Every structure is written in structure tokens, then in C-alpha cells.
CSV table of C-alpha atoms in Angstrom, one decimal:
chain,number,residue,atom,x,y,z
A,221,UNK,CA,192.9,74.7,-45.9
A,222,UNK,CA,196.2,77.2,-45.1
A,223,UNK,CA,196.1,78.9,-41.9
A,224,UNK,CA,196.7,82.9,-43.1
A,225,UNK,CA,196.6,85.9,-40.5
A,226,UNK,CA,194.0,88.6,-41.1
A,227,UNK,CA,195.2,92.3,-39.9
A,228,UNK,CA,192.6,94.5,-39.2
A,229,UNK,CA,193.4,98.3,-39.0
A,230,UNK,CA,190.6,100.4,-37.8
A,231,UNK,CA,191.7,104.1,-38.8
A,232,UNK,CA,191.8,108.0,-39.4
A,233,UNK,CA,190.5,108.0,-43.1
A,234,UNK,CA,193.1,110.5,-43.7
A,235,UNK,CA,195.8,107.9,-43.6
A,236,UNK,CA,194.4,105.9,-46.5
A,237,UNK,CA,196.4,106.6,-48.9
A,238,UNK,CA,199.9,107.0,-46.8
A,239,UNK,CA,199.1,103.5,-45.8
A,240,UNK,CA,198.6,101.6,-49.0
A,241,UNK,CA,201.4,103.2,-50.4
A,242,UNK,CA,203.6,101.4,-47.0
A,243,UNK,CA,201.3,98.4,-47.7
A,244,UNK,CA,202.5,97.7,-51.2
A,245,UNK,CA,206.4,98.0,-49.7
A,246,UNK,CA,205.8,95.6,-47.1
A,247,UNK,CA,205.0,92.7,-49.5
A,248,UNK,CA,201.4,93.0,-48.8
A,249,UNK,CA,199.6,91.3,-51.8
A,250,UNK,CA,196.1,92.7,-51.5
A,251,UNK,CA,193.6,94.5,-48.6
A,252,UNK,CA,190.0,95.5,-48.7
A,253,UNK,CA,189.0,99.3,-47.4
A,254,UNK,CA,185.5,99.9,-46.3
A,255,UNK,CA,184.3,103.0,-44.4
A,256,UNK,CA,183.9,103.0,-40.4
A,257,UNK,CA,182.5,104.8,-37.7
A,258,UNK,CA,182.3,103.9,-34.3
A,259,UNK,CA,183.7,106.3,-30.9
A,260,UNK,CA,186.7,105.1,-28.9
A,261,UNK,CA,189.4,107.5,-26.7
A,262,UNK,CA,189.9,109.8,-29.1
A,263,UNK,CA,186.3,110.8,-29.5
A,264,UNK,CA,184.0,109.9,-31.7
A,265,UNK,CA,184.4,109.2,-35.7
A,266,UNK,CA,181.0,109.8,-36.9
A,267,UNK,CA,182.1,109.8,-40.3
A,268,UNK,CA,180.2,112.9,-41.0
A,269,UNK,CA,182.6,114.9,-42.7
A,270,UNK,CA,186.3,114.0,-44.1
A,271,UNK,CA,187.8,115.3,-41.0
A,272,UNK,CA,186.2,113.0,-38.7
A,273,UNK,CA,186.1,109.7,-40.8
A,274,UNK,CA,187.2,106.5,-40.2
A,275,UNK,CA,188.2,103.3,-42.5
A,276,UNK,CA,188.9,99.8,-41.8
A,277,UNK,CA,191.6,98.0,-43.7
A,278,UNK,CA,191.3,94.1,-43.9
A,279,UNK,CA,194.6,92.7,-45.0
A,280,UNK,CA,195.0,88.4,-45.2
A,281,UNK,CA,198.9,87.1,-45.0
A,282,UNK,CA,201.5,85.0,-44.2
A,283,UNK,CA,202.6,85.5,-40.1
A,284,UNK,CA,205.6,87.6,-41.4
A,285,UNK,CA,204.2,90.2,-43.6
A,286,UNK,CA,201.8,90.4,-40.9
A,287,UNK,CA,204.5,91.2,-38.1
A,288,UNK,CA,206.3,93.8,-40.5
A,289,UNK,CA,202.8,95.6,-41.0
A,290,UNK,CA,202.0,96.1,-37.2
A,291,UNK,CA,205.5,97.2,-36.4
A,292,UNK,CA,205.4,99.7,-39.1
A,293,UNK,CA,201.8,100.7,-37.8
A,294,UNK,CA,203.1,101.2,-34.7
A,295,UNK,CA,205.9,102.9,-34.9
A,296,UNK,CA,204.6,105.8,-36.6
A,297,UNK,CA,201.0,105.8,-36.1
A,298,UNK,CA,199.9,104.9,-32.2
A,299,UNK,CA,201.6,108.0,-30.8
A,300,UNK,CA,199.1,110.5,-32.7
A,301,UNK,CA,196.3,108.8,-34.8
A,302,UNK,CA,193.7,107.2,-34.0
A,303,UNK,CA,194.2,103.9,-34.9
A,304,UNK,CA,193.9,99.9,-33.7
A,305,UNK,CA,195.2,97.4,-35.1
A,306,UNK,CA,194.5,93.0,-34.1
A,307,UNK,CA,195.6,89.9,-35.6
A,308,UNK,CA,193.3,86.9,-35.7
A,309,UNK,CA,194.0,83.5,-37.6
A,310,UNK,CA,191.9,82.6,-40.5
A,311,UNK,CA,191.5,79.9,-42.4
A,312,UNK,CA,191.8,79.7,-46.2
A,313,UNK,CA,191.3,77.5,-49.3
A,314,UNK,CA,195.1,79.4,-51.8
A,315,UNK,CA,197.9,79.3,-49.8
A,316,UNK,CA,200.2,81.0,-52.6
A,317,UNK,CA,197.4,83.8,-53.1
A,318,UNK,CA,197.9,85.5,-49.8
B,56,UNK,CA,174.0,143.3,-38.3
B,57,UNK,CA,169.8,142.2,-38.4
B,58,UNK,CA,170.2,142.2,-42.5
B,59,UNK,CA,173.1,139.6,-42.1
B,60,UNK,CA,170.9,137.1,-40.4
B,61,UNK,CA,167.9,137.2,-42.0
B,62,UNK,CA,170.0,135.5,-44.9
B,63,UNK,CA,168.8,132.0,-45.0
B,64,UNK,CA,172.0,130.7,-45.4
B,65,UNK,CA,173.1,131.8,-42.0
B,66,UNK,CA,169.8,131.0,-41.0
B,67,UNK,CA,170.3,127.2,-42.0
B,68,UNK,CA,173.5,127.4,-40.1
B,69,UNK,CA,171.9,128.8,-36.7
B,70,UNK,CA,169.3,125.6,-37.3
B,71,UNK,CA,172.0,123.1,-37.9
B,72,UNK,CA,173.9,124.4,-34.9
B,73,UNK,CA,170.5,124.3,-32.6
B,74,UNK,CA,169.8,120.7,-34.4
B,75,UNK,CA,172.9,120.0,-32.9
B,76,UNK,CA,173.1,121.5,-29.7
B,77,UNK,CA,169.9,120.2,-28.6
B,78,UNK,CA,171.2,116.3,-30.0
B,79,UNK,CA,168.3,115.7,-32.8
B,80,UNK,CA,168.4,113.0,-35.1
B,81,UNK,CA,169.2,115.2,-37.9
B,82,UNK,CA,171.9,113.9,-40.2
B,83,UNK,CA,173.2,114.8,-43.7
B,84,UNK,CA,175.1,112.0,-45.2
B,85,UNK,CA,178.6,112.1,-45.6
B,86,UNK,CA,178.1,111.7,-49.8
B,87,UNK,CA,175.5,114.4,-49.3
B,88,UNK,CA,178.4,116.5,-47.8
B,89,UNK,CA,181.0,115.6,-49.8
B,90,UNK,CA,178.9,116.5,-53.4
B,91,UNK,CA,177.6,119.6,-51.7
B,92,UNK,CA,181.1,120.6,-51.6
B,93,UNK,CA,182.7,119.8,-54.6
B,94,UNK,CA,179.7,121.8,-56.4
B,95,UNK,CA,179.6,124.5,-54.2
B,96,UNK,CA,184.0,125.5,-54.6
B,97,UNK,CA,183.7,124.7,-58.1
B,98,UNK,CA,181.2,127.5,-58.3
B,99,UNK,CA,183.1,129.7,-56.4
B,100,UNK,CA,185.7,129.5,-59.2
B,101,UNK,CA,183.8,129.3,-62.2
B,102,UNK,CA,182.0,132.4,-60.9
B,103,UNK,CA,185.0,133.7,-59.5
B,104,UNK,CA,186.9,133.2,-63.3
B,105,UNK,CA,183.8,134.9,-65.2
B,106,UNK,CA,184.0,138.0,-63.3
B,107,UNK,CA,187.9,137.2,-64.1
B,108,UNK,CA,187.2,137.6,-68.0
B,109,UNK,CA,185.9,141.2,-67.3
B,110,UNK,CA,188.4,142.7,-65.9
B,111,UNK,CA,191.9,143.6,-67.0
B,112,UNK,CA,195.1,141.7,-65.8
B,113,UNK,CA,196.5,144.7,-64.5
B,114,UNK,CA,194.4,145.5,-61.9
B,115,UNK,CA,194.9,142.7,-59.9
B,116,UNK,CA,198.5,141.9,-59.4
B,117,UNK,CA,198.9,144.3,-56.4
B,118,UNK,CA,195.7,143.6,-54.5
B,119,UNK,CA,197.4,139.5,-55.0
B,120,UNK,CA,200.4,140.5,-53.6
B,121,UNK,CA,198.4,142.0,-51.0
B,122,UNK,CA,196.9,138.9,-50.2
B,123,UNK,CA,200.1,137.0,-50.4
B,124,UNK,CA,201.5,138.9,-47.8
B,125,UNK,CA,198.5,138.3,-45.5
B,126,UNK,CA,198.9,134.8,-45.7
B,127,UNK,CA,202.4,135.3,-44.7
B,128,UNK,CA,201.8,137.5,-42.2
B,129,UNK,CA,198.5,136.4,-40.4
B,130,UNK,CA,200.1,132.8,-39.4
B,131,UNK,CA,203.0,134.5,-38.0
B,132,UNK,CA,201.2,136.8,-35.4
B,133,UNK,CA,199.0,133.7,-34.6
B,134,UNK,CA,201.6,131.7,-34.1
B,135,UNK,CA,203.0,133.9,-31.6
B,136,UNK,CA,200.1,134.7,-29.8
B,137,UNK,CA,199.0,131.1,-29.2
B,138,UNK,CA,203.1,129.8,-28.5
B,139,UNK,CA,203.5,132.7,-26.0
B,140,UNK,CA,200.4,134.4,-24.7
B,141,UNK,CA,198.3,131.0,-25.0
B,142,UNK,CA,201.4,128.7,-24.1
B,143,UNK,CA,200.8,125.8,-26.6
B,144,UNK,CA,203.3,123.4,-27.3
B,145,UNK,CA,205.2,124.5,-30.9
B,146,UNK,CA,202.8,121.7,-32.9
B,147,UNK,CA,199.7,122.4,-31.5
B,148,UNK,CA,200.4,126.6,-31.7
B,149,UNK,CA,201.5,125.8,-35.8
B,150,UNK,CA,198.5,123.8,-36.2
B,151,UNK,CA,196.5,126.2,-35.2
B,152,UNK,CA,197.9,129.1,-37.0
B,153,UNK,CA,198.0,127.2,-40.3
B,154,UNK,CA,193.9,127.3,-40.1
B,155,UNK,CA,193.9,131.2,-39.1
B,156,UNK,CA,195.8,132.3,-42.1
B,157,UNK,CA,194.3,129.6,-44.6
B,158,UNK,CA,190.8,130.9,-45.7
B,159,UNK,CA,187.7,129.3,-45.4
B,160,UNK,CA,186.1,129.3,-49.4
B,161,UNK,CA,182.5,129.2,-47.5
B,162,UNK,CA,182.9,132.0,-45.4
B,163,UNK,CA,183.6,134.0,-48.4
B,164,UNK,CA,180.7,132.7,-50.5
B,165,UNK,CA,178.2,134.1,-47.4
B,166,UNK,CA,180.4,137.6,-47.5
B,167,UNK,CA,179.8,138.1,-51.3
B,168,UNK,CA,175.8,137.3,-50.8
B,169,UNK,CA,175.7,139.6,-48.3
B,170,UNK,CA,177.3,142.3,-50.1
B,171,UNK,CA,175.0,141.6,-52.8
B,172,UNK,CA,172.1,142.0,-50.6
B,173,UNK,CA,173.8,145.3,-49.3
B,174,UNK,CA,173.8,146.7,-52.6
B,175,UNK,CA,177.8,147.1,-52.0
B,176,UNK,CA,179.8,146.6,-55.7
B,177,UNK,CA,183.1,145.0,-55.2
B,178,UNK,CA,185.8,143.7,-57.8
B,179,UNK,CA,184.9,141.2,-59.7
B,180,UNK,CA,188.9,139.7,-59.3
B,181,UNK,CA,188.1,138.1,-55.8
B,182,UNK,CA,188.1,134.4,-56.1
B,183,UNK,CA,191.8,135.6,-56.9
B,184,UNK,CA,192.5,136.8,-53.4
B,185,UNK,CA,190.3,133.3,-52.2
B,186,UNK,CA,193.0,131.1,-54.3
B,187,UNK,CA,195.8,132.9,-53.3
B,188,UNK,CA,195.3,132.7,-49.6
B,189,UNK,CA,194.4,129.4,-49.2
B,190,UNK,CA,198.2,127.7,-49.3
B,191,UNK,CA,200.9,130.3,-48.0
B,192,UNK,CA,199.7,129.9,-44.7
B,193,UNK,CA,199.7,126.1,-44.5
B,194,UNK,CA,203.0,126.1,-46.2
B,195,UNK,CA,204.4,129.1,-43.8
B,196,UNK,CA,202.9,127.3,-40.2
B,197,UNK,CA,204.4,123.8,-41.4
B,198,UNK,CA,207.7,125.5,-41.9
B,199,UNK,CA,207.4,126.8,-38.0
B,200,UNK,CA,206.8,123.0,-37.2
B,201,UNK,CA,209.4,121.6,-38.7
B,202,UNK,CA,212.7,123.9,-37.8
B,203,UNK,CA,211.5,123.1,-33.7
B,204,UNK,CA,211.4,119.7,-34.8
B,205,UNK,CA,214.1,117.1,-33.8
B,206,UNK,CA,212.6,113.7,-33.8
B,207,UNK,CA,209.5,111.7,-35.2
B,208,UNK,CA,209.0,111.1,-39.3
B,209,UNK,CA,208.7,114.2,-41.6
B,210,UNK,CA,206.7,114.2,-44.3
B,211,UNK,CA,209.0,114.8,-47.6
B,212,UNK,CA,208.3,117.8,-49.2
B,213,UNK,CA,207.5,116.8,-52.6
B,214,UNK,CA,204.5,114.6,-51.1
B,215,UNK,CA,203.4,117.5,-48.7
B,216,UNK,CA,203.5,120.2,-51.6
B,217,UNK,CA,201.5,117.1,-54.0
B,218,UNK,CA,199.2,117.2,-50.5
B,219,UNK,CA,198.6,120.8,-50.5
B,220,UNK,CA,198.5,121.9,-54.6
B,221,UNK,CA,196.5,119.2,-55.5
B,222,UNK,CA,194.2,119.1,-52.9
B,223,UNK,CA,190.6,119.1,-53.9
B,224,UNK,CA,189.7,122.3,-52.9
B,225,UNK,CA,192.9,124.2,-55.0
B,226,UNK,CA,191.7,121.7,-57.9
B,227,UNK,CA,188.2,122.6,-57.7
B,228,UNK,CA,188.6,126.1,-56.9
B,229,UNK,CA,191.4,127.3,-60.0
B,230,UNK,CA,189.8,124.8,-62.5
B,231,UNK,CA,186.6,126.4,-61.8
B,232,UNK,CA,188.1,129.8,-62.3
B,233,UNK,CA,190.2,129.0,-65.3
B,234,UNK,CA,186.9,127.5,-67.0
B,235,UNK,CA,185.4,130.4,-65.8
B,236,UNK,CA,187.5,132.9,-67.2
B,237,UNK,CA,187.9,130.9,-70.8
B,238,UNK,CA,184.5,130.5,-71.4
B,239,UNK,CA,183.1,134.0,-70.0
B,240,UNK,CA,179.6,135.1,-69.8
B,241,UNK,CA,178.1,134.3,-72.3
B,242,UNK,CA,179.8,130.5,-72.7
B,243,UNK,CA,178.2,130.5,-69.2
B,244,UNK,CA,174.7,130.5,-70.3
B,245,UNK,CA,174.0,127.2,-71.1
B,246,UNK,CA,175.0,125.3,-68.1
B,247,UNK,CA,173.7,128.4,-65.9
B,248,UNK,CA,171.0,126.6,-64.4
B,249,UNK,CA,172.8,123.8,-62.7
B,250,UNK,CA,176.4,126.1,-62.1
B,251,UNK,CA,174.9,129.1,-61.2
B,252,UNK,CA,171.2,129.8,-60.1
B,253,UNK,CA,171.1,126.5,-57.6
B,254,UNK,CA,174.1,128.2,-56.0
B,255,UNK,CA,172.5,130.2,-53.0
B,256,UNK,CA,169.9,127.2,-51.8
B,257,UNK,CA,172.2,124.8,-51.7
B,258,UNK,CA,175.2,126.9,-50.1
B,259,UNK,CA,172.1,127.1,-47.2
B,260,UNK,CA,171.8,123.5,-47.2
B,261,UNK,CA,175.8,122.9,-46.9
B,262,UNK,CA,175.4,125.7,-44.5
B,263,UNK,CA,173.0,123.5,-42.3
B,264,UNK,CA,175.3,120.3,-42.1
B,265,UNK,CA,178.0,122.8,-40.9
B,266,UNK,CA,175.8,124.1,-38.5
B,267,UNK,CA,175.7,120.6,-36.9
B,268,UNK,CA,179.2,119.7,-37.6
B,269,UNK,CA,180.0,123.2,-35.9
B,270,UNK,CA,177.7,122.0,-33.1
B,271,UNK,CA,179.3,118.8,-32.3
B,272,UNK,CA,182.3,121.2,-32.0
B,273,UNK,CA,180.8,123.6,-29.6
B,274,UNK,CA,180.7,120.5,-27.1
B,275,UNK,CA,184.4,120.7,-26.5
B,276,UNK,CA,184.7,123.9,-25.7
B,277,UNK,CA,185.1,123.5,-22.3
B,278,UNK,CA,187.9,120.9,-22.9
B,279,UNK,CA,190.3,123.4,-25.1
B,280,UNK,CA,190.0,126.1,-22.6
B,281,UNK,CA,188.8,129.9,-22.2
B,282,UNK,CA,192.3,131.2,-24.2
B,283,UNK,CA,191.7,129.4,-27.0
B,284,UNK,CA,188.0,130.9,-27.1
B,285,UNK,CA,189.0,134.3,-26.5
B,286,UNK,CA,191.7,133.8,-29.4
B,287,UNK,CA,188.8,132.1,-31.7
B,288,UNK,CA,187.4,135.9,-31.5
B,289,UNK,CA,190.3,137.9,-31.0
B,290,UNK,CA,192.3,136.3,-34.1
B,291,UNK,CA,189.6,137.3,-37.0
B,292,UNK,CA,189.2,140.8,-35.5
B,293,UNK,CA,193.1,141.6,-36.0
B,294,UNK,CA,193.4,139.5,-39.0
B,295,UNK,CA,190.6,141.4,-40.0
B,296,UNK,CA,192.4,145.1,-39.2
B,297,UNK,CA,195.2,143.7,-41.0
B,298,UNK,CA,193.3,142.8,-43.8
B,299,UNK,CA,190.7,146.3,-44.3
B,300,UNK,CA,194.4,147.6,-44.1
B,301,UNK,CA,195.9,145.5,-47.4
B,302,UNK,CA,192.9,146.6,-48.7
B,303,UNK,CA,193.6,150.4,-48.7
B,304,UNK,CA,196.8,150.3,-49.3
B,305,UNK,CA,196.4,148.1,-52.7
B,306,UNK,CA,193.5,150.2,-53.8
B,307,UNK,CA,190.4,148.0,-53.3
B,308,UNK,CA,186.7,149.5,-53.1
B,309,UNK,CA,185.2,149.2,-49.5
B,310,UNK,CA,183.4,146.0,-51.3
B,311,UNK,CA,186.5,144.5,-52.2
B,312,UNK,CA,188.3,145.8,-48.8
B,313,UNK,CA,185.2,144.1,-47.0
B,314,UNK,CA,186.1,140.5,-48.5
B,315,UNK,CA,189.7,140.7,-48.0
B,316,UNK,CA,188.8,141.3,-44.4
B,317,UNK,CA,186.5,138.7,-43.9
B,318,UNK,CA,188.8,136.0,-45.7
B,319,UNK,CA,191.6,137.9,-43.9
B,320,UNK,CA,189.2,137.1,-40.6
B,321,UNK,CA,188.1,133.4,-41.8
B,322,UNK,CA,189.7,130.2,-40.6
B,323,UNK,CA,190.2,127.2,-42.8
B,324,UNK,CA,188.4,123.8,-42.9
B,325,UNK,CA,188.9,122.4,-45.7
B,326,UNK,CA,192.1,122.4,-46.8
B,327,UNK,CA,194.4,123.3,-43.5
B,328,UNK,CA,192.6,119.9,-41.6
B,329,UNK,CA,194.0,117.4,-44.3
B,330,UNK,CA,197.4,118.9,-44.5
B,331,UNK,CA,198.0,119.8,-40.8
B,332,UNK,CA,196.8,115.7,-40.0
B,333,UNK,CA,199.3,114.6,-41.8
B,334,UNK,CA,201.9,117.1,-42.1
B,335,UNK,CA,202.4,117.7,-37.9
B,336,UNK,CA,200.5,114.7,-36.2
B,337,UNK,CA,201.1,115.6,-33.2
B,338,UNK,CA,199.5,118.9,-33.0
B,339,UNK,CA,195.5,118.1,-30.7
B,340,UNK,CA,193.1,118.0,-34.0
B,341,UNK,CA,190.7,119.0,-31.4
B,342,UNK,CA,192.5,122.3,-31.1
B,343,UNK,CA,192.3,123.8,-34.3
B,344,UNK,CA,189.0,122.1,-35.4
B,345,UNK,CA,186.9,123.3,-32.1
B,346,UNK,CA,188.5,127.0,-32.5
B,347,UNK,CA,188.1,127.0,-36.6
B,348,UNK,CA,184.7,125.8,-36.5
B,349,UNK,CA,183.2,125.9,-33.1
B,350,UNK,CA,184.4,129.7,-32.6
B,351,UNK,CA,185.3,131.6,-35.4
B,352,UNK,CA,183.2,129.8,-38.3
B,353,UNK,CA,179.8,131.0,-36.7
B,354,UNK,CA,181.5,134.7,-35.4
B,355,UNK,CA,182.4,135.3,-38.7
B,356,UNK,CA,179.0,134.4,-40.2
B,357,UNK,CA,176.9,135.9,-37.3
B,358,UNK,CA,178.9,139.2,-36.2
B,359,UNK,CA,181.9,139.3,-38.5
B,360,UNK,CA,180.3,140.1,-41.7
B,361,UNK,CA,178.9,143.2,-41.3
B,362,UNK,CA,181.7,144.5,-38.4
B,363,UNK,CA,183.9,144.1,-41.4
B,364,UNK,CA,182.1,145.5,-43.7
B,365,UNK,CA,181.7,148.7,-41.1
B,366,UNK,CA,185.3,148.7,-40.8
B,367,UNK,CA,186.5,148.8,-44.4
B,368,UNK,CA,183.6,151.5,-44.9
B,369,UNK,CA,185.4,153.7,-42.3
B,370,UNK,CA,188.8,153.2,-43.4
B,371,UNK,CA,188.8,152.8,-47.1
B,372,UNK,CA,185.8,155.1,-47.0
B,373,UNK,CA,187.3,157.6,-44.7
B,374,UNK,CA,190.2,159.0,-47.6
B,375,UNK,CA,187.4,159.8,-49.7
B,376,UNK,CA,188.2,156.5,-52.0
């Protein structure tokens, strides 16, 4: 078993494309979009229309790639999206796939 | 005013926005949404570029420039209202501009049924004006954004201008017309039953999800303050003005006067939201969304309508055109 980091980036849907074009610069080999709602500070994202829609990126890599992502994220995201992002260890079974 | 309302599609709207209000369980789903509009701005265009095929070329390059300038224009004067009679911050006062001089491709859609139902002919070239006001304004409120702008990332132009031409609604909207206006009436017929005679009941259905979406908009009015309300009303009335004006002076019919006014009057939804987001993030989404559809989405349906049509009956009417 390889010990990877899995970045989770809960989102404005709007930046879904902006972000896995940043993604694929930043060495990030693969990630997994699904739709999201859910209500936090910045109201809530029903996800009933485009405007207030959310996604959730799920990104597994190696500790660096996963620094270089959240630094990007927050340096031109946090100020005016909605957007968290957390870092949790996971285990798993390629260690040159991720 | 009473014959605007007892169109169902306003109708469906008032319900959504009671639905709403009142915190039912009602709920369209999002792919509902999303496939309601994709049908319904495709069929603005396609009906939009069959009318097209009837009429001659000539006839419609001034009333376009026309409309042009309105898109200009319109942003401009909001923008300067909001940054120095409202005292937003240069973002938020762009933001909100963008939306007032973009159109809104629904709002028109209920203006052309309730002309029909008025028995008011207009020209058949009107999805034009539609198409053509949709991007100046974003383009021209962006521009305000960016020369008070000294820090934070900009957006480069090539991927804003792919953001704003090939968003879905300018796809949907001159593919439709251009397939419109090469197949013509009678290439129509075969796919008239889905394109066409669905067109009305299910702009009332879309009308009913933005009834709620309006609704859930309505709640934070009390957060964006009584100026912005007052400028949610005041806005479409000049814009309005300005637009029964364009409409004289470029030789529309009070029909056609009528629409330019009311997409003069409209605020955008669709397409200013995506490209304001992403274009100036720092402008309060809550700003332009609450005023665009909490205020001046359900004026325009409700009172709007047929004040404009009053108004381009007096002053187009008034020279004996």
C-alpha cells in the first residue's frame, strides 16, 4: 500500500473548467467531478440553476502536487468564490499511478 | 395591464414565486431546467430566423445599429447611477450594469406572446435586436472593471471573448436563427410539432422554476438594500425611454418599438451571470442576481410589459407612424 493525499475541492460549478485547465499544469494526473450542494457562508448552493451550483473535485497525489494545488487554489480563489478545499491521507494499492 | 396576467406564462411565474415565498417543497430539477432552456432559446432563434427569411436585409441594419447603441449606452448610465448615486464599489457597480444592458431572451419571449394576444403586428426581424444586445453590454461593463483595476488576476481576453461568444445562449440563440432563416417556412413544417407548437406551455413551465428561483431571491432583499430596489425599477423604466426612443428614430412599428423597449428594460440571467463570475470576481453575485431576478425579472413580466407597450404607442404612435 502507498500512502497518496486526496484533495477535495468543494466549489462554484462555474470554475470547472478554469480549474482543470490549472489542474493539468500542475502535474495533476487525474480527478473525479461530481455535482454538490450543500449551504455554507456564502449562502446556500442548491444547485437549482447554473448560477447557484456547486461541484466537488476529488484529486489523489503525491504530497507535492498536492501542496502546489492548494496554493494555487488559494491564491486566486478564497478571496471571492465560494470554495473549501482539505487534505486527508489515503491509502492506495499503484504508487506510480497517482 | 389585466390582459398581461391572465397569460399563463406569467401566471406560472406568480405560482413559482408564491411556491417559493411561502417555502413549499416544490422543486424542478436542475436537468429539468437546464433542457427547458436549451429548447426554449433555440426556439427563439429558429423562430426568430423564419420570420428572418421573410423579410429583406435592408430593413434591418439601422434598427441593429440601434440596438447596438443601446447596449452601449444603457450600461453606461447604469454604471453611473449605481457608482455615484448608489455608491457601489467600481466591481460591484460594473457587475451590475453588465446585467442591465445584457437582455434577458425570456423576457422577450413573454413580450412577443403578449403582443400576439394584443393583436399588435411587429417586425418579424426581432430575434435580431435579441442577438445583438445580448454581448455589447457585458463586453462594455467588463471594460469599466478592468481600466479601475490595479491588482488581482485578469482574465485574458481571448478566453473571456471564447467565454462570452460561445456561450450557450449566443450558440443556441444565432444557430437557431441561422437554421431558421435557411430552412424558412415551409422547411419548418416537419419538425413544427416539437420546435414550435410546445413552445408556449413549456415557456410557462420554465416560467414556474423562475418563479421560485426569483423567490429564493426575493429573500435577500433586505440584505442588498432599498437603492438597489429602487434602481431594480427605476433602471428598466429609463432603459425603457431610451429604448421606445431607438425605436422611433430607426423606424420601428409601435410592435417592434414595444420589444426594443422591453429588451431595452430586461436584465440578463443567463448569459451576464457566467461571464461577470468569472470575468470580475469580486463584484457581490448577490447584487446583480437579487436586483436581475428578484426585482426587475417579475416588474418587467408583471407591470413592464404593457407600460411599454403604452409608451411606444404614444411616442411612435403620436407622429402619425
Amino acid at each position: 500500500m502507498w500512502t497518496k493525499k486526496l484533495v477535495t475541492i468543494i466549489t462554484e460549478k462555474i470554475l470547472e473548467d478554469e480549474l482543470i485547465d490549472q489542474f493539468k499544469k500542475l502535474d495533476v494526473k487525474g480527478f473525479t467531478v461530481t455535482d454538490a450542494r450543500g449551504e455554507g457562508t456564502r449562502g446556500v448552493r442548491s444547485a437549482g440553476w447554473d448560477q447557484s451550483a456547486n461541484i466537488r473535485f476529488e484529486i489523489v497525489c503525491d504530497g507535492l502536487t498536492a501542496e502546489k494545488v492548494c496554493s494555487y487554489l488559494q491564491t486566486n480563489f478564497y478571496a471571492n468564490y465560494a470554495m473549501i478545499v482539505f487534505v486527508s491521507n489515503v491509502e492506495t494499492l499503484r504508487n506510480d499511478k497517482f | 395591464m389585466i390582459d398581461n396576467l391572465l397569460n399563463p406564462a406569467v401566471l406560472f411565474f406568480v405560482l413559482g414565486i408564491v411556491a417559493g415565498v411561502l417555502k413549499s417543497d416544490l422543486k424542478v430539477p436542475q436537468a429539468l431546467y437546464e433542457s427547458l432552456s436549451l429548447y426554449l432559446l433555440i426556439v427563439i432563434g429558429m423562430k426568430g430566423g423564419v420570420e428572418l427569411s421573410k423579410t429583406s436585409i435592408q430593413s434591418v441594419g439601422l434598427p441593429v445599429m440601434g440596438a447596438l447603441a443601446l447596449g452601449v449606452v444603457i450600461p453606461l448610465v447604469a454604471y453611473v447611477i449605481l457608482k455615484y448615486l448608489g455608491k457601489f464599489s467600481v466591481p460591484d457597480a460594473a457587475a451590475i450594469a453588465a446585467h442591465y444592458g445584457s437582455v434577458s431572451a425570456v423576457t422577450y419571449a413573454v413580450c412577443l406572446s403578449f403582443l400576439q394576444k394584443m393583436n399588435v403586428p411587429f417586425e418579424g426581424f426581432s430575434a435580431v435586436l435579441l442577438v445583438t444586445m445580448e454581448v455589447p453590454a457585458i463586453v462594455v461593463a467588463i471594460m469599466i472593471a478592468r481600466l479601475h483595476r490595479s491588482k488581482t488576476q485578469v482574465l485574458p481576453w481571448g478566453k473571456f471573448f471564447h467565454e462570452v461568444f460561445l456561450s450557450k445562449s449566443i450558440v443556441l440563440l444565432v444557430g437557431g436563427l441561422l437554421i431558421g432563416a435557411v430552412v424558412g417556412e415551409s422547411g419548418m413544417q416537419p419538425v413544427k410539432n416539437v420546435f414550435f407548437d410546445p413552445f408556449k406551455g413549456l415557456l410557462a413551465f420554465f416560467l414556474l422554476e423562475m418563479g421560485l428561483v426569483a423567490a429564493s431571491r426575493i429573500k435577500d432583499l433586505k440584505k442588498v438594500g432599498i437603492f438597489l430596489v429602487l434602481f431594480g425599477i427605476g433602471m428598466p423604466l429609463i432603459s425603457a425611454l431610451l429604448g421606445c426612443w431607438i425605436g422611433k428614430v430607426t423606424g420601428l412599428s409601435v410592435g417592434g418599438t414595444a420589444i426594443l423597449a422591453t429588451l431595452a428594460a430586461s436584465a440578463s440571467y443567463i448569459a451576464a451571470p457566467a461571464a461577470v463570475r468569472i470575468a470580475i470576481p469580486d463584484a457581490n453575485p448577490s447584487y446583480y442576481l437579487t436586483a436581475s431576478l428578484g426585482i426587475t425579472f417579475p416588474f418587467n413580466l408583471t407591470i413592464g410589459l404593457p407600460l411599454y407597450l403604452r409608451w411606444a404607442e404614444w411616442i411612435v404612435g403620436k407622429s402619425g407612424v
